[in-house]
Coordinates of C-alpha atoms (C1' of nucleotides) in Angstrom, one line a residue:
Chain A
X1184 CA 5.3 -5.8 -16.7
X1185 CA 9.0 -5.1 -15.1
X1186 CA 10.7 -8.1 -14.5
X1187 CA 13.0 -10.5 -15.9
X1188 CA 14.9 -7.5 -16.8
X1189 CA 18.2 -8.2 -15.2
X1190 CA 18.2 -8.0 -12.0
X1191 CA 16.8 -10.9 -10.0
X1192 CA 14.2 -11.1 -7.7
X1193 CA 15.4 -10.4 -4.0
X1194 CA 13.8 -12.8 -1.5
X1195 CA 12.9 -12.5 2.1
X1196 CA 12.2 -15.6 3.6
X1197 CA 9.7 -15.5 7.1
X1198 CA 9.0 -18.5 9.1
X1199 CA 9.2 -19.6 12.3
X1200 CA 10.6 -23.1 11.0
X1201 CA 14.0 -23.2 10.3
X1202 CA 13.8 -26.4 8.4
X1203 CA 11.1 -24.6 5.7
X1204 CA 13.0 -21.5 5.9
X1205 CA 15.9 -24.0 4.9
X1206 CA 13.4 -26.0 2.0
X1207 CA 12.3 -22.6 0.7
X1208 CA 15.4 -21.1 0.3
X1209 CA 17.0 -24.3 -1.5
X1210 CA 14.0 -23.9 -3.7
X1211 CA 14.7 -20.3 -4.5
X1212 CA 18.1 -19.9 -4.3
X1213 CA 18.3 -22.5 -6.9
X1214 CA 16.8 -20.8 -10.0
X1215 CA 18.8 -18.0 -11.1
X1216 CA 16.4 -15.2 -11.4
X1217 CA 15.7 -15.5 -7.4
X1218 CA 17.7 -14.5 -4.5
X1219 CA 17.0 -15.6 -1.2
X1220 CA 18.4 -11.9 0.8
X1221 CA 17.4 -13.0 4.1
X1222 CA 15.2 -14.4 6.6
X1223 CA 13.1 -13.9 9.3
X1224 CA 11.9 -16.1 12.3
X1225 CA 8.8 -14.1 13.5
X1226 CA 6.8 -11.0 12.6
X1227 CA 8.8 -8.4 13.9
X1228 CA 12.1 -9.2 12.1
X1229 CA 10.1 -10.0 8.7
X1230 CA 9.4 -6.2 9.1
X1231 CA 12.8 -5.1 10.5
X1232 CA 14.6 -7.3 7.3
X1233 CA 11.6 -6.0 4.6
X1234 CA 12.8 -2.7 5.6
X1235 CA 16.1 -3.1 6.0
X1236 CA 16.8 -4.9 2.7
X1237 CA 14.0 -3.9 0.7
X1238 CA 13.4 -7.0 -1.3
X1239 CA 10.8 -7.6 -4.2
X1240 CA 8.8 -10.4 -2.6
X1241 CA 8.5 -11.5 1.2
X1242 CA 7.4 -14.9 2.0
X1243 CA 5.7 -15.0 4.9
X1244 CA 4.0 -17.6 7.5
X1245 CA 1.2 -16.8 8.6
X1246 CA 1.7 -18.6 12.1
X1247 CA 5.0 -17.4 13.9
X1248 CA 5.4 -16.7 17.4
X1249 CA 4.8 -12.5 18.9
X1250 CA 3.8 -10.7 15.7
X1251 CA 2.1 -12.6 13.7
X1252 CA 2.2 -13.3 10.3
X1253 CA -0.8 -11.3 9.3
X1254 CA -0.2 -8.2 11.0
X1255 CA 3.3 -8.2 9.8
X1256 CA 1.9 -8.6 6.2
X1257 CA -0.1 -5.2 7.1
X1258 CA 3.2 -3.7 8.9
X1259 CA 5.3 -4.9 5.6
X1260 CA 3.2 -3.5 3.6
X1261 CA 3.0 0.2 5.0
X1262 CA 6.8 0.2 4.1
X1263 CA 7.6 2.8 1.5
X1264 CA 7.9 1.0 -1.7
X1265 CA 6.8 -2.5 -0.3
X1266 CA 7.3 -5.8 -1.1
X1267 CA 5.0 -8.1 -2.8
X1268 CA 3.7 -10.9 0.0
X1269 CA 3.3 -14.3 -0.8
X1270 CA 1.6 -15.3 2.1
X1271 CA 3.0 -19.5 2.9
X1272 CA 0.6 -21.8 4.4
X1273 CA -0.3 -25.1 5.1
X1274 CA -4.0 -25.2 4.4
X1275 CA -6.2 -23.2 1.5
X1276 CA -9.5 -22.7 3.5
X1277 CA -8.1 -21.2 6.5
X1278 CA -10.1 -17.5 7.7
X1279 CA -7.4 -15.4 7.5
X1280 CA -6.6 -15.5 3.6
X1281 CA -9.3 -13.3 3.5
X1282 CA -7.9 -11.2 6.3
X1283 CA -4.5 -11.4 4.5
X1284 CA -6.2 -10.2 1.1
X1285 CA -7.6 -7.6 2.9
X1286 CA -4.5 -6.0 4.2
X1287 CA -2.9 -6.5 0.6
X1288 CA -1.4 -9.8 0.9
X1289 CA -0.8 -10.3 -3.0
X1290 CA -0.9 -14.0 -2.8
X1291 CA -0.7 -17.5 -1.0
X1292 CA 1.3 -20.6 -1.4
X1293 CA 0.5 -23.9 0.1
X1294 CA 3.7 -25.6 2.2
X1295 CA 2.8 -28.7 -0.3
X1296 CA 3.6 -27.2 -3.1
X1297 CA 6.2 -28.6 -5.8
X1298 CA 9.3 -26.3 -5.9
X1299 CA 8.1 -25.9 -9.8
X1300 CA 4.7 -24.2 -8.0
X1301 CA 6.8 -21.9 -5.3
X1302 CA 9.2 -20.3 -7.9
X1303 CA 6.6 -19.8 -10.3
X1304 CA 4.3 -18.0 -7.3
X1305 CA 7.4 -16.5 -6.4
X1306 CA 7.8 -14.8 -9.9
X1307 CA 4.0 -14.3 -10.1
X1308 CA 3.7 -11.7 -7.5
X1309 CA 7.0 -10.2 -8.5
X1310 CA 5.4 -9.3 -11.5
X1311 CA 2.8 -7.5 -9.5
X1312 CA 0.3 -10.4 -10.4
X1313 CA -2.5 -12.0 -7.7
X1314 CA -2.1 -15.5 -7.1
X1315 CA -5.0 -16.5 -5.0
X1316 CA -6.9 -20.5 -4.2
X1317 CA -9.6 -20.3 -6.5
X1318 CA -11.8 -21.2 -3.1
X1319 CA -10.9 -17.8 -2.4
X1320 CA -12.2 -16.3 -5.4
X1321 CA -15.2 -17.9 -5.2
X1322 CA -15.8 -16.3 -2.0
X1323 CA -14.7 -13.0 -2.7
X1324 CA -17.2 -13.1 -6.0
X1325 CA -20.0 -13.9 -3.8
X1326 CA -19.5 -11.4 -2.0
X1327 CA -16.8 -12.3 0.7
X1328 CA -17.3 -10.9 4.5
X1329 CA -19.8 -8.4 4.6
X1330 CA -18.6 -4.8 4.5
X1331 CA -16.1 -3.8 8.0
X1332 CA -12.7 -4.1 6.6
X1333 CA -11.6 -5.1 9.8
X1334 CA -8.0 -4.0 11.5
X1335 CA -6.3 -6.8 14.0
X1336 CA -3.2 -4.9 15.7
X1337 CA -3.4 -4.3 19.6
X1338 CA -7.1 -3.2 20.3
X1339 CA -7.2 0.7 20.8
X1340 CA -9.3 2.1 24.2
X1341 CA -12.1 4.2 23.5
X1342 CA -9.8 7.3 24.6
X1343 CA -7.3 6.5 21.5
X1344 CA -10.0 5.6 19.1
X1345 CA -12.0 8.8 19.5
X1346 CA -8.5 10.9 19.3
X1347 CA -7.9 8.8 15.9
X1348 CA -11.0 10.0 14.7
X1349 CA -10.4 13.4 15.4
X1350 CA -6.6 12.5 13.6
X1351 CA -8.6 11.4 11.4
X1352 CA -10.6 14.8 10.6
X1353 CA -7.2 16.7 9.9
X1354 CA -7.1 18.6 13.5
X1355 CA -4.2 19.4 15.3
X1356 CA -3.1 18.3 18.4
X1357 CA -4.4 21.6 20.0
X1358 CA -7.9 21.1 18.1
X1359 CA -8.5 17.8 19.8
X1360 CA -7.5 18.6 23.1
X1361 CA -10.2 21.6 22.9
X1362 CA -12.7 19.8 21.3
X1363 CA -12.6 17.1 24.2
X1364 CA -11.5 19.6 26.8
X1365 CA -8.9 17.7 27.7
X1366 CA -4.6 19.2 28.2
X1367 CA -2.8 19.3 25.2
X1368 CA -0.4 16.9 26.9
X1369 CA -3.1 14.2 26.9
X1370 CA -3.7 14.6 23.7
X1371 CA -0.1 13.9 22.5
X1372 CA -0.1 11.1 25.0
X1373 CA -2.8 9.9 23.0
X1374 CA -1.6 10.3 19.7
X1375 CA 1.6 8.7 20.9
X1376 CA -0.3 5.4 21.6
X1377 CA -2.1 5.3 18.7
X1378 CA 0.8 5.8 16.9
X1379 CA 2.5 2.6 18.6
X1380 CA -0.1 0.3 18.2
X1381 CA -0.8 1.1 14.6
X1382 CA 3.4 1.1 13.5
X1383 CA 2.8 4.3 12.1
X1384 CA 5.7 7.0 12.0
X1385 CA 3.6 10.1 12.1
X1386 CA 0.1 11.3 12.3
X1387 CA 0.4 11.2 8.5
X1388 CA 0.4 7.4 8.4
X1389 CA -1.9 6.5 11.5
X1390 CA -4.3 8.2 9.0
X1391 CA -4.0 6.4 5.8
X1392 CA -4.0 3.3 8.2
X1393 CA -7.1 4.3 9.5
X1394 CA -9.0 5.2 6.3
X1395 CA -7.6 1.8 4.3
X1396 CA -8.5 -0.6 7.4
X1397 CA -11.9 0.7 8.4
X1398 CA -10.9 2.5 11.6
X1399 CA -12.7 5.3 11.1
X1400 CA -15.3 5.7 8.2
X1401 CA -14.6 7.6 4.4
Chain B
X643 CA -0.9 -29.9 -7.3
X644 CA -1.2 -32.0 -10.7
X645 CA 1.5 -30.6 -12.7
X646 CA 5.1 -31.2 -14.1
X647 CA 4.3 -34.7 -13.7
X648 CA 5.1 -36.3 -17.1
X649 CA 2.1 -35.0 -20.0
X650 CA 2.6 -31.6 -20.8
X651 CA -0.7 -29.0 -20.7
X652 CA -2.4 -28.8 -23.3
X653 CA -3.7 -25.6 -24.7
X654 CA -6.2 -24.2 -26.7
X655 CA -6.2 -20.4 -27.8
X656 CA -9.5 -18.2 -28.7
X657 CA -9.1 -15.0 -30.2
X658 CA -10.0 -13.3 -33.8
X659 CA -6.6 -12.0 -34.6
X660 CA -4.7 -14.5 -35.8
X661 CA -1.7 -12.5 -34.9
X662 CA -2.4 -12.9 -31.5
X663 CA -3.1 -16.4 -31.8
X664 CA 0.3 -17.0 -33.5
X665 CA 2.1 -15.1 -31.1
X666 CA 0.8 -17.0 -28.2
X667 CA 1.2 -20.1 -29.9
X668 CA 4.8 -19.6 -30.7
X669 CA 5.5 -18.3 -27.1
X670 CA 3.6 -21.3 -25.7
X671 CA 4.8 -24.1 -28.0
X672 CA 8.3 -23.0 -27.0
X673 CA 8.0 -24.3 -24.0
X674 CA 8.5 -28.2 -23.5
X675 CA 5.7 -28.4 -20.6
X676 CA 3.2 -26.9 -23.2
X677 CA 1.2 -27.8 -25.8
X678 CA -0.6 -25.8 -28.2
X679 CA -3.9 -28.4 -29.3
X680 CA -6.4 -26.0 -31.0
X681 CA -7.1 -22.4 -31.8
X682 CA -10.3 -20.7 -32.3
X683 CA -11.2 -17.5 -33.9
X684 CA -14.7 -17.0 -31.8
X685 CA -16.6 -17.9 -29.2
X686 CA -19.1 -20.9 -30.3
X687 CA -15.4 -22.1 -32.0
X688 CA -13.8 -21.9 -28.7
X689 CA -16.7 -24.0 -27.1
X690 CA -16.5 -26.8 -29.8
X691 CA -13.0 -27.1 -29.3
X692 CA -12.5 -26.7 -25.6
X693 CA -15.0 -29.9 -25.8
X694 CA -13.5 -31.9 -28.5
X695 CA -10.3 -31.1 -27.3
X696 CA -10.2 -31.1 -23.9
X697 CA -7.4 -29.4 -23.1
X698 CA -6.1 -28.0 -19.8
X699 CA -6.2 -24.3 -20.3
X700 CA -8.3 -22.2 -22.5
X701 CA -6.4 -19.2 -23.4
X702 CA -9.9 -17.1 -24.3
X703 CA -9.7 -13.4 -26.0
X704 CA -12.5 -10.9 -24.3
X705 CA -13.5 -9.5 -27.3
X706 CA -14.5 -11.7 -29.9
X707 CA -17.3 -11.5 -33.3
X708 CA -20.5 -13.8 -32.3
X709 CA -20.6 -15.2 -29.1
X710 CA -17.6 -13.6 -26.7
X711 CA -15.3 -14.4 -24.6
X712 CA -17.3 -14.0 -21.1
X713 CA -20.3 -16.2 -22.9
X714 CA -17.7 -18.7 -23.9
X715 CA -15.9 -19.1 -20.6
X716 CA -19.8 -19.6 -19.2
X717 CA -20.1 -22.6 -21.6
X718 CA -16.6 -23.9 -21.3
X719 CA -16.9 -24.1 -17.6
X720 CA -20.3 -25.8 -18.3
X721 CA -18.2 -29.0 -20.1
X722 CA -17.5 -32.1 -17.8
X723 CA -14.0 -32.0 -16.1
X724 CA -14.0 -28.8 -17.8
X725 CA -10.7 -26.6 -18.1
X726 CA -9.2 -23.8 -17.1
X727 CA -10.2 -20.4 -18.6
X728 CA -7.6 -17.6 -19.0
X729 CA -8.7 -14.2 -20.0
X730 CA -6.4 -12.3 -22.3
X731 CA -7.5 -8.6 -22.2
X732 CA -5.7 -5.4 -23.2
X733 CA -6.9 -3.2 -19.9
X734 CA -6.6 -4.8 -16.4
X735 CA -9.6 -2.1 -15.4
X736 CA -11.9 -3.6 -17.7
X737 CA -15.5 -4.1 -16.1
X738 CA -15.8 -7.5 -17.7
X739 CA -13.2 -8.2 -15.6
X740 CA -15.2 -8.8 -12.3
X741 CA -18.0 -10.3 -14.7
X742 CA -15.5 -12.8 -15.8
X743 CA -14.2 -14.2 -12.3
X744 CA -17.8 -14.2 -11.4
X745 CA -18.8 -16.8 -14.3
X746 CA -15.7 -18.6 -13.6
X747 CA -12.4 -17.8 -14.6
X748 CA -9.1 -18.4 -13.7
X749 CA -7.0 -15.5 -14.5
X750 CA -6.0 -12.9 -16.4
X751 CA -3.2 -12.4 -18.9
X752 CA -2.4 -8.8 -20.5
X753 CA -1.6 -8.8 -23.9
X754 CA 1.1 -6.7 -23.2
X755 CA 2.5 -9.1 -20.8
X756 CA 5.9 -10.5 -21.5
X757 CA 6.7 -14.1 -22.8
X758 CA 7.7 -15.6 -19.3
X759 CA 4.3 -14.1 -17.8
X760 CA 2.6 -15.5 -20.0
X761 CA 4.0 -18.9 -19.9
X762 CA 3.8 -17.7 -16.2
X763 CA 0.2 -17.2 -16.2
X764 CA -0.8 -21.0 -18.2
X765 CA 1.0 -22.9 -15.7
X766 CA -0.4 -20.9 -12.8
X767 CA -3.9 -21.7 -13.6
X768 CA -3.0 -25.3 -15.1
X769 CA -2.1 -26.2 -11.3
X770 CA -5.8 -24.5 -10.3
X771 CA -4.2 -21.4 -8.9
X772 CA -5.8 -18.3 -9.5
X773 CA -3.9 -15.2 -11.1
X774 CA -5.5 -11.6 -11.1
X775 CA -4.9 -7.8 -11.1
X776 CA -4.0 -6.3 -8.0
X777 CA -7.1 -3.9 -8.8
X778 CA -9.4 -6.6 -9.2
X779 CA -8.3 -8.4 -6.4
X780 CA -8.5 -5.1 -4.1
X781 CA -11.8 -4.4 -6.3
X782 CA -12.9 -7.5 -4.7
X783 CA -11.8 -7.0 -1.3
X784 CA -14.0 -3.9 -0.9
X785 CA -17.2 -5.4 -2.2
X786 CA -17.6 -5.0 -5.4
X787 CA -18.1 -2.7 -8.5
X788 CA -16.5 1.0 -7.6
X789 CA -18.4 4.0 -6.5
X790 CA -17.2 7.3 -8.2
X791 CA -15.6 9.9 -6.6
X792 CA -16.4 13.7 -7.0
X793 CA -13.5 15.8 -6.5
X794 CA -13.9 19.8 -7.5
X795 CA -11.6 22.3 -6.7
X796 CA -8.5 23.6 -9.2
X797 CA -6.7 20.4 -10.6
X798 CA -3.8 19.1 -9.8
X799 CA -1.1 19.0 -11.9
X800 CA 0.6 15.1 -13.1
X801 CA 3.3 15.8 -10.7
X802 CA 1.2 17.1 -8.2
X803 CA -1.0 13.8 -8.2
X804 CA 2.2 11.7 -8.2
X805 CA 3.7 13.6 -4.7
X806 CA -0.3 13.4 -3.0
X807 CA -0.5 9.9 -4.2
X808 CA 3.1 9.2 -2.4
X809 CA 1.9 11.6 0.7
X810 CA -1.3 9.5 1.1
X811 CA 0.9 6.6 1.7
X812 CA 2.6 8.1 4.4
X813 CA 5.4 9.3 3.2
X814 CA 7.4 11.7 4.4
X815 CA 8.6 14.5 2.3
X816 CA 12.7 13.4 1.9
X817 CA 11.0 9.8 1.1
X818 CA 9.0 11.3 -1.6
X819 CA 12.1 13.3 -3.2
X820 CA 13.7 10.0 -2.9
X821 CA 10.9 8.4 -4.6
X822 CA 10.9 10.9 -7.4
X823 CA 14.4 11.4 -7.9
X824 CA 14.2 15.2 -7.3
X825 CA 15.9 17.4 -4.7
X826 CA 13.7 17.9 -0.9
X827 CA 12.9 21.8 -2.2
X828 CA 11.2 20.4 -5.2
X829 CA 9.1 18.4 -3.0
X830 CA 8.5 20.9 -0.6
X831 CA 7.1 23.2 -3.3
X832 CA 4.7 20.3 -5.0
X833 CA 3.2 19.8 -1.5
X834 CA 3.1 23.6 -0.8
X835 CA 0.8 23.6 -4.2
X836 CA -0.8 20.6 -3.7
X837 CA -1.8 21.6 0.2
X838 CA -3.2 25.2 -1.1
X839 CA -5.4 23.6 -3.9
X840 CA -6.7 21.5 -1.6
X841 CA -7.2 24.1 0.8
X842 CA -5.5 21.9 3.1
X843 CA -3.4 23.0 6.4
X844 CA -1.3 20.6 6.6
X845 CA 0.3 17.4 4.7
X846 CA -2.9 15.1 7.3
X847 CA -5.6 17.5 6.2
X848 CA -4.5 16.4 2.5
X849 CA -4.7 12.9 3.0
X850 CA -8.1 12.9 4.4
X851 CA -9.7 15.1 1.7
X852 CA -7.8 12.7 -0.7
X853 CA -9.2 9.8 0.6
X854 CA -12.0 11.2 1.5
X855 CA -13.0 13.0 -2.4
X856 CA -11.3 9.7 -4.0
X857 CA -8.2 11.6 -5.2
X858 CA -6.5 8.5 -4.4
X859 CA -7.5 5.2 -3.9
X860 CA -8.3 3.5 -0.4
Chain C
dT791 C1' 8.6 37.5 -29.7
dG792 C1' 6.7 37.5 -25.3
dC793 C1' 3.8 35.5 -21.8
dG794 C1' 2.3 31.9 -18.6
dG795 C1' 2.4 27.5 -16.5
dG796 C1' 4.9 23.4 -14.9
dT797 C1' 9.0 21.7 -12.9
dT798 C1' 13.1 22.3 -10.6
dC799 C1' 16.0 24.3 -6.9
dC800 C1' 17.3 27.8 -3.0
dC801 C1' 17.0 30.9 1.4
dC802 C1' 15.1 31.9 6.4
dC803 C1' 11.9 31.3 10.1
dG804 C1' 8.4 29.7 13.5
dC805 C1' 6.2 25.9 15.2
dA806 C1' 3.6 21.7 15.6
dC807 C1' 5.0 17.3 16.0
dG808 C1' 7.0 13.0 17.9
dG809 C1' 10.5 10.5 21.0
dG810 C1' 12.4 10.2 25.4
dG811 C1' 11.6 10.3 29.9
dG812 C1' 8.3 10.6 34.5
dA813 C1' 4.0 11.0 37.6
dG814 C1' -0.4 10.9 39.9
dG815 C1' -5.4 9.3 40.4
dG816 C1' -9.3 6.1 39.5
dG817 C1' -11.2 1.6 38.5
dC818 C1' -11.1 -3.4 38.1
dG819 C1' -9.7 -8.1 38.8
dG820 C1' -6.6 -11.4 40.9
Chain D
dC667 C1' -4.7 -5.8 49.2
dC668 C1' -1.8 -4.9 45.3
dG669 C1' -1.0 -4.8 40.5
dC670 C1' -2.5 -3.3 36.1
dC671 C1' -4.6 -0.5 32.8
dC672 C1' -6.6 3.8 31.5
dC673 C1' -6.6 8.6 31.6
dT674 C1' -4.6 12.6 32.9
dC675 C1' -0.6 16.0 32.9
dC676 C1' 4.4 17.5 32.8
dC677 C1' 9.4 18.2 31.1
dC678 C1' 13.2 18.5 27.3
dC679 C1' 14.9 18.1 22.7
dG680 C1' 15.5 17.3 17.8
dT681 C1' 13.3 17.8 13.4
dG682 C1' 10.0 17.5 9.8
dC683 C1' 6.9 20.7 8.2
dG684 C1' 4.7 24.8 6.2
dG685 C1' 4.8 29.9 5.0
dG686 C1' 7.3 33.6 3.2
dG687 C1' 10.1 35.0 -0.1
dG688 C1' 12.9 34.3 -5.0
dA689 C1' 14.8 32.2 -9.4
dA690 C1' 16.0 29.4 -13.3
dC691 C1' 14.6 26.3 -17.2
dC692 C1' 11.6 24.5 -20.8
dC693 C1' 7.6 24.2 -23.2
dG694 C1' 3.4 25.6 -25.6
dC695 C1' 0.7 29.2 -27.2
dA696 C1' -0.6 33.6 -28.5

DNA sequence: TGCGGGTTCCCCCGCACGGGGGAGGGGCGG
DNA sequence: CCGCCCCTCCCCCGTGCGGGGGAACCCGCA
């Protein structure tokens, strides 16, 4: 609906491979309506580069070493004004394309596709288009995994979950600490935690990830 | 995985508006790697052709006299080696849409998609790639047809639904004037409005009844 | 013509919030 | 036994946020 309307699509490249961060970006940087802006060789810097250069697409490996591929799909994604990701891997059946769908992934590319195949997906998702394995349709039609829309991140304790949930409910930071008679330090402790292990900036965001991935129920 | 290898795709377009038709076929034709073999102005037409023809894609209309487009895709898909069915709609929020990737198809393709998307879109599902909406796909992801949500209270104005829709993602209020192109005050007072018709406390309390009374989506 | 609502912008003020530290006690496993 | 994690509580500091005012512009409608 807004492309190929001058400017060309920025690129950020994630992988822990330099040799396919290498093939991917000959590929791309190749056609003149894509622009390989950087690259990334684990989790963390896919986020740190997404944010930093705000590109339309990120192409992203699911397996890299620290943060993973997955969870940095989910971190890219809680960007203001994300990215598109095109989520790069070797095999179509794996578990986590539903996982990756789940926390927005927009679509999937196998390593053995023809360059013809990568800058089209490439320009697909751009677009704002889904490009999923058909495999993967088939199971989401039939009704996927059953309901939980499951969160991966660092596991919270029970401590942090039951403060989310009170997050959660719109209280303050003085509300929780009454309602589980606990010091208002505590609480912010708490809240400081949560915070961490969900990347979220504010109590604001630890909220909307909560509601979209299941943490606490709608 | 079978494409750009030598025989171009061959294509066969279904829809009762021969404007339409021609249109697609003069975008499609003008592409070396495609090949316009048949058009059909209904649904039983589509069938007959799709199996005399055998092409690679079927480029098939929703809406069509007789039998329509989500029958025809069922009988298409019913042909030996059959090919690849790609809806054309006007609205990506149809309902036939989930009806349609349940009897089989491939994609989707707005009418009011460009000329590279839609050459786009043919190759995509020529390789066996699925393309969808974003909605359907997150439709999907969550299980299935959508529940409605009830929302009372005094209405929010346009802009006032743009700057919750920006706070529900987390946004902080200088992100939002950002966003929006307006100066931090303007902001400041949407939210202000926003956070008394809700009868909200604070910019948190907002997001949860948003998500909570479907004000936004999850 | 005047009124009202929507959108835009501005001021001041108090405060809850989040980041940066640190610290002590209890439980559990190496 | 010691280390580690969880829970608890404490400090300072900067700031984003929300409440309280007000005001201008444009538009549609009476």
């Amino acid at each position: 609906m807004t492309a190929e309307s001058g400017r060309p699509v920025t690129v950020v490249i994630a992988d822990d491979e330099p040799l396919v961060r290498g093939g991917l970006r000959l590929i791309l940087d190749s056609e003149p309506d894509l622009e390989v802006v950087g690259e990334a060789a684990d989790g963390s810097e896919a986020v740190a580069q997404a944010r930093r250069l705000r590109p339309d697409v990120v192409c992203m490996d699911v397996r890299m070493p620290g943060v993973d591929g997955l969870r940095a799909t989910e971190l890219v994604l809680r960007l203001p004004d994300p990215p598109k990701v095109l989520v790069v891997t070797t095999f179509e059946h794996d578990d986590y394309v539903l996982d990756a769908l789940t926390v927005g992934a927009s679509g999937f590319l196998l390593k053995r596709a023809s360059a013809d195949e990568i800058v089209q997906a490439v320009r697909t998702v751009a677009v704002g288009q889904s490009l999923l394995f058909p495999e993967a349709v088939r199971s989401l039609v039939r009704g996927g995994r059953g309901a939980a829309a499951r969160y991966a991140g660092p596991p919270l304790t029970p401590r942090e979950s039951e403060v989310l949930g009170l997050v959660a409910q719109g209280m303050t930071n003085a509300e929780i600490a009454a309602e589980l008679v606990v010091g208002l330090e505590t609480v912010r402790t708490h809240v400081a935690s949560v915070l961490g292990k969900l990347g979220a900036r504010d109590r604001t965001q630890a909220v909307v990830t909560a509601y979209r991935t299941g943490l606490v129920e709608v």
